[in-house]
Amino acid sequence: MSAGEQHGGRVTIRQVAVHAGVSEAAVSYALNGRPGVSEQTRARVLAAARELGWAPNIAARSLGTARANAVGMVLVRPPRVMVVDSFFTQMLSGVEAELNRAEVALVLHLVDAFEQTIDVYRRWYAGRAVDGVILTDLRHDDPRPAALRDIGLPGALIGGGPDDFDLCGLSSVDADVAGTARGILGYLRALRHRDVARVAGPADLLHTAQRDAAYAAAADDLGDLRYRVVHTNYSAADGMRATRELLSTAGPPTALVFDNDVMAAAALRVAHEMGLAVPADFSVVAWDDSDLCQITVPEITAMVQTPALQAELTARALLRALAGGEPTHVVLPAGTLTARGSTRPPKRLG
Amino acid sequence: MSAGEQHGGRVTIRQVAVHAGVSEAAVSYALNGRPGVSEQTRARVLAAARELGWAPNIAARSLGTARANAVGMVLVRPPRVMVVDSFFTQMLSGVEAELNRAEVALVLHLVDAFEQTIDVYRRWYAGRAVDGVILTDLRHDDPRPAALRDIGLPGALIGGGPDDFDLCGLSSVDADVAGTARGILGYLRALRHRDVARVAGPADLLHTAQRDAAYAAAADDLGDLRYRVVHTNYSAADGMRATRELLSTAGPPTALVFDNDVMAAAALRVAHEMGLAVPADFSVVAWDDSDLCQITVPEITAMVQTPALQAELTARALLRALAGGEPTHVVLPAGTLTARGSTRPPKRLG
C-alpha cells in the first residue's frame, strides 16, 4: 500500500502497523511516546505514520486512551522579569529530567496575574491538553489546590505549606525548611553572633511564612539571639533597600541572612556604598547557593540546596499519581552550609 | 439532556453547543482556544464540555482541524545548568508574551545532547503535538533548518547566521551584531584604549562566529586598535580562566569585553585576586546588561539589548508563517551603551 492511496481516508493504527511491519501494540507504544519499543522500531513506526498521514486524534480514539502525555505548569510573570533567577532554571531542568525519561511533554504557560491560573487549568482540562499540573509558590488562602480537586486535574507541588494547610490531594516535595534555618542560625550563634537580621522574600508566599516560622523557632531555641526580619520582593533593588534600613538602625545587626543569593550579593554593594566591610563589620549568609555566591568578593557563605532534585521528585510524584498511585509527601534533607569568606565572628562581642 | 445520560456515548460538538446554548462555531472557537468568543461564552462552553465528558480528539475530527494550537522549543541541557542565565528567562518571557496573546501553548523539551533535537521534531510532527517550532543557538553546519524543511514543520529562529547561511525557509529575528560590536569598540577607542581583548562565548555557536566577524571588522575599521579573543563556554569559571590568561600576558590589554554579563562580573573577582583595580588597571564592558551589572563594585558598563523583544517578534513571525504568511527576516537595532564605573581611559596612553 502506498502513501498516495491513503489521501482522504482515515488512517488506522492497523494500517500503520502493516506499513511498518510491526504489531499494533508496538505502534501504540511508539505513537504515544511510551517505553517498550526499541528506538529503531519507534523510528520505523513514526516514519510509517507520517507517510500514511496518520493523525493522533484518530489513533487516540482507536486505542481508547484520552492521555495527553503532557504535564502543565502555569507561571506568573513577575512585574519585571527576574533577570537573575537561578531557582527557575534549576526547577525547570529538574522537572524536564523526570518528564523526559517518561517521554512526557512539558507545557508551559505564563500569565500576567495569579488570578488567571485557574482559568488555564480549566481550559487545559476541558481540552485534555495536559494530564496533570505541577505548581509552586503557594500563597496564603491559595485557591489552586481546591480548584484542581474540583476540576479533576491531578497535581503535585514543588515546596510545601504549613502542616495544617489542606493540599486537597496534591503530592508535595518540600525542603527541610526548619532544619535549614536551624543550620544557619546555629552556625552564626556558634561564631558568637547575637543579633541577626533576615532579609526575606515576599510575605504573601507560604514558603516565606514557613521560613518566618522556622527562623523564629530556631532563634527561640537558641535563647540569647536577637532576630528581626524585613520582607522584600526578592529583587536586588529591594534587597539593597532592606539592607540599608537594617544597617541604618541604632545597634545594627552583626549578621544578615538573605532569602536568596541575589540579595546577598547586592548587600556587598550596600556595604561598599556605606563604607562598611564584609565580614569585618557584618557577616552575610545566603539561603541558596549559586555561581553568584562564588564570584563575589568576599565569596558568600550559603546553604547548598537541591532545587533541581526537588523539582524532579515532584514530577515523579505526579507521574505516579497519574498512574493511579496515592499522593505522596516527601521532605528533602536540610541544606548543607558551605562557609566562605562572608562570615566570621563579630567585632563587638557580648 | 443531563450529563449522566452522556456516559459511555460519543459527545459531539453539536451536543456541547445545545447544552451551552450557543452555536457550533462558538463551541469550535472556545474549545480550540481561539479568539472570536467572549470570555463568558468560552466559560459556558468549557463547563458544558466538561459536564458532557467531551473529549478533544473527537471534536478535532468533527471540525476537521489538525491544529495542535501549540508551539515547541527543544533546548539542550548544558553540561552543568547555567545557574545565572538571564537570557534564557527573558527569551522565554518574550515567546510566551506573544503566544499568550494568540492563546497558543508552549511545549518545552530539554534534551541531553544536541543530536536528539531532530528526533523530538520528528516525534512532534508525527504526533501533531506542535504546529511549529522556535529554535535558537545555530551551530556551524546546523542540521536543524534542513531537517525542519524535510519534516515539513514550520520554524522561526531567535538570532541569525552569516548572510550565506541557508535558513531553509525559517523566519528569523536577529540583533544588529555588527552595530553592537562597533558601538563597544568605538567607545573604548574614544576613551583612547588601543589594546582590547574579548572573552567570547563558545566557538561552535554561529552567534559567536557572527560576533567574531563583527568585532574583527570593527577593529579593522578603527585602524590602530589591537584586538584579540579567547573563547569560553560562557560559565563564570571559564570566564575567570580566560581573564587570568589575558591579564598574565606580557603587555596585557587595557580593556576587556565580555560576551555575557556573568563573565564580566567574574572578571572583577579576578582583578581583586590579582591585585588589580577596575577601571584603574583595566576597563570592563559586558555585551548584555542585567541586574548583575548593577550590583557589582564598580557597576559594569554594558550594552542594553532586547532579548525579550527579539523572542516575542520571533514567536510572532512563526504565528504569521503558520497562518500562511511568507518567512520574514527582522534585524533589531543595535544595543545601547550604558556607561558605568567599569570603564575609563587607560593609565598607559599611546
mmCIF file of N, CA, C and O in Angstrom, chain A residues 73-119:
data_model
loop_
_atom_site.group_PDB
_atom_site.id
_atom_site.type_symbol
_atom_site.label_atom_id
_atom_site.label_comp_id
_atom_site.label_asym_id
_atom_site.label_seq_id
_atom_site.Cartn_x
_atom_site.Cartn_y
_atom_site.Cartn_z
ATOM 1 N N MET A 73 2.575 23.512 33.495
ATOM 2 C CA MET A 73 2.950 24.432 34.579
ATOM 3 C C MET A 73 2.503 25.827 34.195
ATOM 4 O O MET A 73 2.846 26.303 33.111
ATOM 5 N N VAL A 74 1.765 26.481 35.065
ATOM 6 C CA VAL A 74 1.392 27.876 34.854
ATOM 7 C C VAL A 74 2.276 28.724 35.757
ATOM 8 O O VAL A 74 2.330 28.499 36.964
ATOM 9 N N LEU A 75 3.018 29.651 35.177
ATOM 10 C CA LEU A 75 3.889 30.522 35.951
ATOM 11 C C LEU A 75 3.363 31.942 35.865
ATOM 12 O O LEU A 75 2.848 32.359 34.828
ATOM 13 N N VAL A 76 3.502 32.669 36.963
ATOM 14 C CA VAL A 76 3.057 34.056 36.970
ATOM 15 C C VAL A 76 4.235 34.933 36.575
ATOM 16 O O VAL A 76 5.297 34.874 37.187
ATOM 17 N N ARG A 77 4.035 35.691 35.511
ATOM 18 C CA ARG A 77 5.079 36.604 35.073
ATOM 19 C C ARG A 77 5.269 37.668 36.150
ATOM 20 O O ARG A 77 4.319 38.342 36.536
ATOM 21 N N PRO A 78 6.497 37.827 36.646
ATOM 22 C CA PRO A 78 6.695 38.865 37.651
ATOM 23 C C PRO A 78 6.554 40.243 37.000
ATOM 24 O O PRO A 78 6.673 40.384 35.788
ATOM 25 N N PRO A 79 6.287 41.263 37.820
ATOM 26 C CA PRO A 79 6.115 42.622 37.300
ATOM 27 C C PRO A 79 7.275 42.986 36.374
ATOM 28 O O PRO A 79 7.096 43.557 35.317
ATOM 29 N N ARG A 80 8.488 42.633 36.806
ATOM 30 C CA ARG A 80 9.638 42.814 35.947
ATOM 31 C C ARG A 80 10.315 41.448 35.924
ATOM 32 O O ARG A 80 10.434 40.798 36.966
ATOM 33 N N VAL A 81 10.705 40.994 34.750
ATOM 34 C CA VAL A 81 11.307 39.661 34.665
ATOM 35 C C VAL A 81 12.472 39.563 35.639
ATOM 36 O O VAL A 81 13.337 40.426 35.680
ATOM 37 N N MET A 82 12.466 38.535 36.455
ATOM 38 C CA MET A 82 13.581 38.343 37.373
ATOM 39 C C MET A 82 14.777 37.909 36.555
ATOM 40 O O MET A 82 14.834 36.816 36.024
ATOM 41 N N VAL A 83 15.715 38.818 36.447
ATOM 42 C CA VAL A 83 16.766 38.642 35.467
ATOM 43 C C VAL A 83 17.774 37.593 35.911
ATOM 44 O O VAL A 83 18.309 36.847 35.113
ATOM 45 N N VAL A 84 18.030 37.539 37.183
ATOM 46 C CA VAL A 84 18.996 36.563 37.680
ATOM 47 C C VAL A 84 18.222 35.569 38.532
ATOM 48 O O VAL A 84 18.060 35.752 39.715
ATOM 49 N N ASP A 85 17.684 34.558 37.909
ATOM 50 C CA ASP A 85 16.788 33.671 38.617
ATOM 51 C C ASP A 85 17.269 32.241 38.479
ATOM 52 O O ASP A 85 16.830 31.488 37.629
ATOM 53 N N SER A 86 18.198 31.885 39.353
ATOM 54 C CA SER A 86 18.787 30.557 39.240
ATOM 55 C C SER A 86 17.778 29.486 39.623
ATOM 56 O O SER A 86 17.761 28.409 39.053
ATOM 57 N N PHE A 87 16.895 29.789 40.576
ATOM 58 C CA PHE A 87 15.951 28.775 41.035
ATOM 59 C C PHE A 87 15.060 28.320 39.882
ATOM 60 O O PHE A 87 14.804 27.137 39.713
ATOM 61 N N PHE A 88 14.621 29.268 39.073
ATOM 62 C CA PHE A 88 13.704 28.956 37.989
ATOM 63 C C PHE A 88 14.306 27.973 36.981
ATOM 64 O O PHE A 88 13.684 26.974 36.625
ATOM 65 N N THR A 89 15.538 28.244 36.536
ATOM 66 C CA THR A 89 16.133 27.356 35.529
ATOM 67 C C THR A 89 16.448 25.983 36.127
ATOM 68 O O THR A 89 16.311 24.970 35.450
ATOM 69 N N GLN A 90 16.833 25.956 37.403
ATOM 70 C CA GLN A 90 17.112 24.667 38.024
ATOM 71 C C GLN A 90 15.838 23.850 38.197
ATOM 72 O O GLN A 90 15.827 22.642 37.996
ATOM 73 N N MET A 91 14.766 24.531 38.552
ATOM 74 C CA MET A 91 13.476 23.866 38.724
ATOM 75 C C MET A 91 13.026 23.251 37.401
ATOM 76 O O MET A 91 12.641 22.096 37.325
ATOM 77 N N LEU A 92 13.121 24.056 36.348
ATOM 78 C CA LEU A 92 12.698 23.596 35.028
ATOM 79 C C LEU A 92 13.525 22.399 34.598
ATOM 80 O O LEU A 92 13.013 21.425 34.040
ATOM 81 N N SER A 93 14.822 22.470 34.864
ATOM 82 C CA SER A 93 15.721 21.400 34.475
ATOM 83 C C SER A 93 15.365 20.106 35.205
ATOM 84 O O SER A 93 15.362 19.024 34.613
ATOM 85 N N GLY A 94 15.017 20.214 36.480
ATOM 86 C CA GLY A 94 14.658 19.034 37.259
ATOM 87 C C GLY A 94 13.355 18.411 36.786
ATOM 88 O O GLY A 94 13.250 17.191 36.639
ATOM 89 N N VAL A 95 12.357 19.250 36.517
ATOM 90 C CA VAL A 95 11.071 18.737 36.032
ATOM 91 C C VAL A 95 11.278 18.008 34.708
ATOM 92 O O VAL A 95 10.794 16.889 34.501
ATOM 93 N N GLU A 96 12.040 18.624 33.815
ATOM 94 C CA GLU A 96 12.256 18.031 32.489
ATOM 95 C C GLU A 96 13.039 16.733 32.581
ATOM 96 O O GLU A 96 12.811 15.809 31.797
ATOM 97 N N ALA A 97 13.987 16.652 33.522
ATOM 98 C CA ALA A 97 14.785 15.431 33.640
ATOM 99 C C ALA A 97 13.865 14.236 33.841
ATOM 100 O O ALA A 97 14.028 13.194 33.209
ATOM 101 N N GLU A 98 12.858 14.402 34.716
ATOM 102 C CA GLU A 98 11.954 13.296 35.005
ATOM 103 C C GLU A 98 10.971 13.070 33.848
ATOM 104 O O GLU A 98 10.745 11.936 33.430
ATOM 105 N N LEU A 99 10.407 14.165 33.314
ATOM 106 C CA LEU A 99 9.412 14.010 32.244
ATOM 107 C C LEU A 99 10.051 13.406 30.992
ATOM 108 O O LEU A 99 9.433 12.612 30.295
ATOM 109 N N ASN A 100 11.290 13.799 30.704
ATOM 110 C CA ASN A 100 11.978 13.247 29.530
ATOM 111 C C ASN A 100 12.097 11.737 29.620
ATOM 112 O O ASN A 100 11.900 11.033 28.631
ATOM 113 N N ARG A 101 12.472 11.277 30.821
ATOM 114 C CA ARG A 101 12.623 9.833 30.989
ATOM 115 C C ARG A 101 11.321 9.113 30.674
ATOM 116 O O ARG A 101 11.314 8.039 30.099
ATOM 117 N N ALA A 102 10.195 9.721 31.055
ATOM 118 C CA ALA A 102 8.889 9.099 30.827
ATOM 119 C C ALA A 102 8.320 9.493 29.466
ATOM 120 O O ALA A 102 7.207 9.081 29.132
ATOM 121 N N GLU A 103 9.076 10.288 28.712
ATOM 122 C CA GLU A 103 8.631 10.786 27.399
ATOM 123 C C GLU A 103 7.275 11.489 27.501
ATOM 124 O O GLU A 103 6.360 11.268 26.722
ATOM 125 N N VAL A 104 7.193 12.341 28.499
ATOM 126 C CA VAL A 104 6.009 13.179 28.705
ATOM 127 C C VAL A 104 6.425 14.620 28.422
ATOM 128 O O VAL A 104 7.504 15.049 28.836
ATOM 129 N N ALA A 105 5.587 15.369 27.696
ATOM 130 C CA ALA A 105 5.928 16.748 27.339
ATOM 131 C C ALA A 105 5.609 17.702 28.481
ATOM 132 O O ALA A 105 4.759 17.423 29.320
ATOM 133 N N LEU A 106 6.305 18.826 28.497
ATOM 134 C CA LEU A 106 6.015 19.882 29.464
ATOM 135 C C LEU A 106 5.394 21.064 28.720
ATOM 136 O O LEU A 106 5.991 21.593 27.789
ATOM 137 N N VAL A 107 4.188 21.430 29.130
ATOM 138 C CA VAL A 107 3.522 22.580 28.539
ATOM 139 C C VAL A 107 3.607 23.730 29.527
ATOM 140 O O VAL A 107 3.173 23.604 30.672
ATOM 141 N N LEU A 108 4.222 24.833 29.090
ATOM 142 C CA LEU A 108 4.414 25.988 29.966
ATOM 143 C C LEU A 108 3.434 27.082 29.584
ATOM 144 O O LEU A 108 3.195 27.333 28.410
ATOM 145 N N HIS A 109 2.905 27.741 30.583
ATOM 146 C CA HIS A 109 2.048 28.888 30.296
ATOM 147 C C HIS A 109 2.359 29.991 31.291
ATOM 148 O O HIS A 109 2.323 29.750 32.497
ATOM 149 N N LEU A 110 2.707 31.173 30.802
ATOM 150 C CA LEU A 110 2.930 32.318 31.680
ATOM 151 C C LEU A 110 1.674 33.169 31.691
ATOM 152 O O LEU A 110 1.094 33.433 30.639
ATOM 153 N N VAL A 111 1.255 33.593 32.863
ATOM 154 C CA VAL A 111 0.118 34.506 32.955
ATOM 155 C C VAL A 111 0.596 35.801 33.603
ATOM 156 O O VAL A 111 1.606 35.828 34.296
ATOM 157 N N ASP A 112 -0.149 36.870 33.327
ATOM 158 C CA ASP A 112 0.240 38.171 33.871
ATOM 159 C C ASP A 112 -0.193 38.317 35.320
ATOM 160 O O ASP A 112 0.429 39.030 36.092
ATOM 161 N N ALA A 113 -1.295 37.653 35.671
ATOM 162 C CA ALA A 113 -1.797 37.783 37.043
ATOM 163 C C ALA A 113 -2.115 36.403 37.589
ATOM 164 O O ALA A 113 -2.616 35.530 36.872
ATOM 165 N N PHE A 114 -1.805 36.201 38.844
ATOM 166 C CA PHE A 114 -2.028 34.938 39.533
ATOM 167 C C PHE A 114 -3.459 34.438 39.333
ATOM 168 O O PHE A 114 -3.693 33.245 39.175
ATOM 169 N N GLU A 115 -4.419 35.370 39.306
ATOM 170 C CA GLU A 115 -5.836 35.017 39.244
ATOM 171 C C GLU A 115 -6.195 34.275 37.957
ATOM 172 O O GLU A 115 -7.220 33.598 37.884
ATOM 173 N N GLN A 116 -5.361 34.421 36.910
ATOM 174 C CA GLN A 116 -5.678 33.767 35.634
ATOM 175 C C GLN A 116 -5.310 32.281 35.632
ATOM 176 O O GLN A 116 -5.679 31.546 34.716
ATOM 177 N N THR A 117 -4.571 31.862 36.659
ATOM 178 C CA THR A 117 -4.049 30.491 36.673
ATOM 179 C C THR A 117 -5.148 29.449 36.546
ATOM 180 O O THR A 117 -5.056 28.508 35.750
ATOM 181 N N ILE A 118 -6.206 29.617 37.330
ATOM 182 C CA ILE A 118 -7.238 28.573 37.387
ATOM 183 C C ILE A 118 -8.008 28.491 36.063
ATOM 184 O O ILE A 118 -8.426 27.412 35.651
ATOM 185 N N ASP A 119 -8.149 29.633 35.364
ATOM 186 C CA ASP A 119 -8.764 29.606 34.030
ATOM 187 C C ASP A 119 -7.963 28.710 33.093
ATOM 188 O O ASP A 119 -8.524 27.973 32.286
#
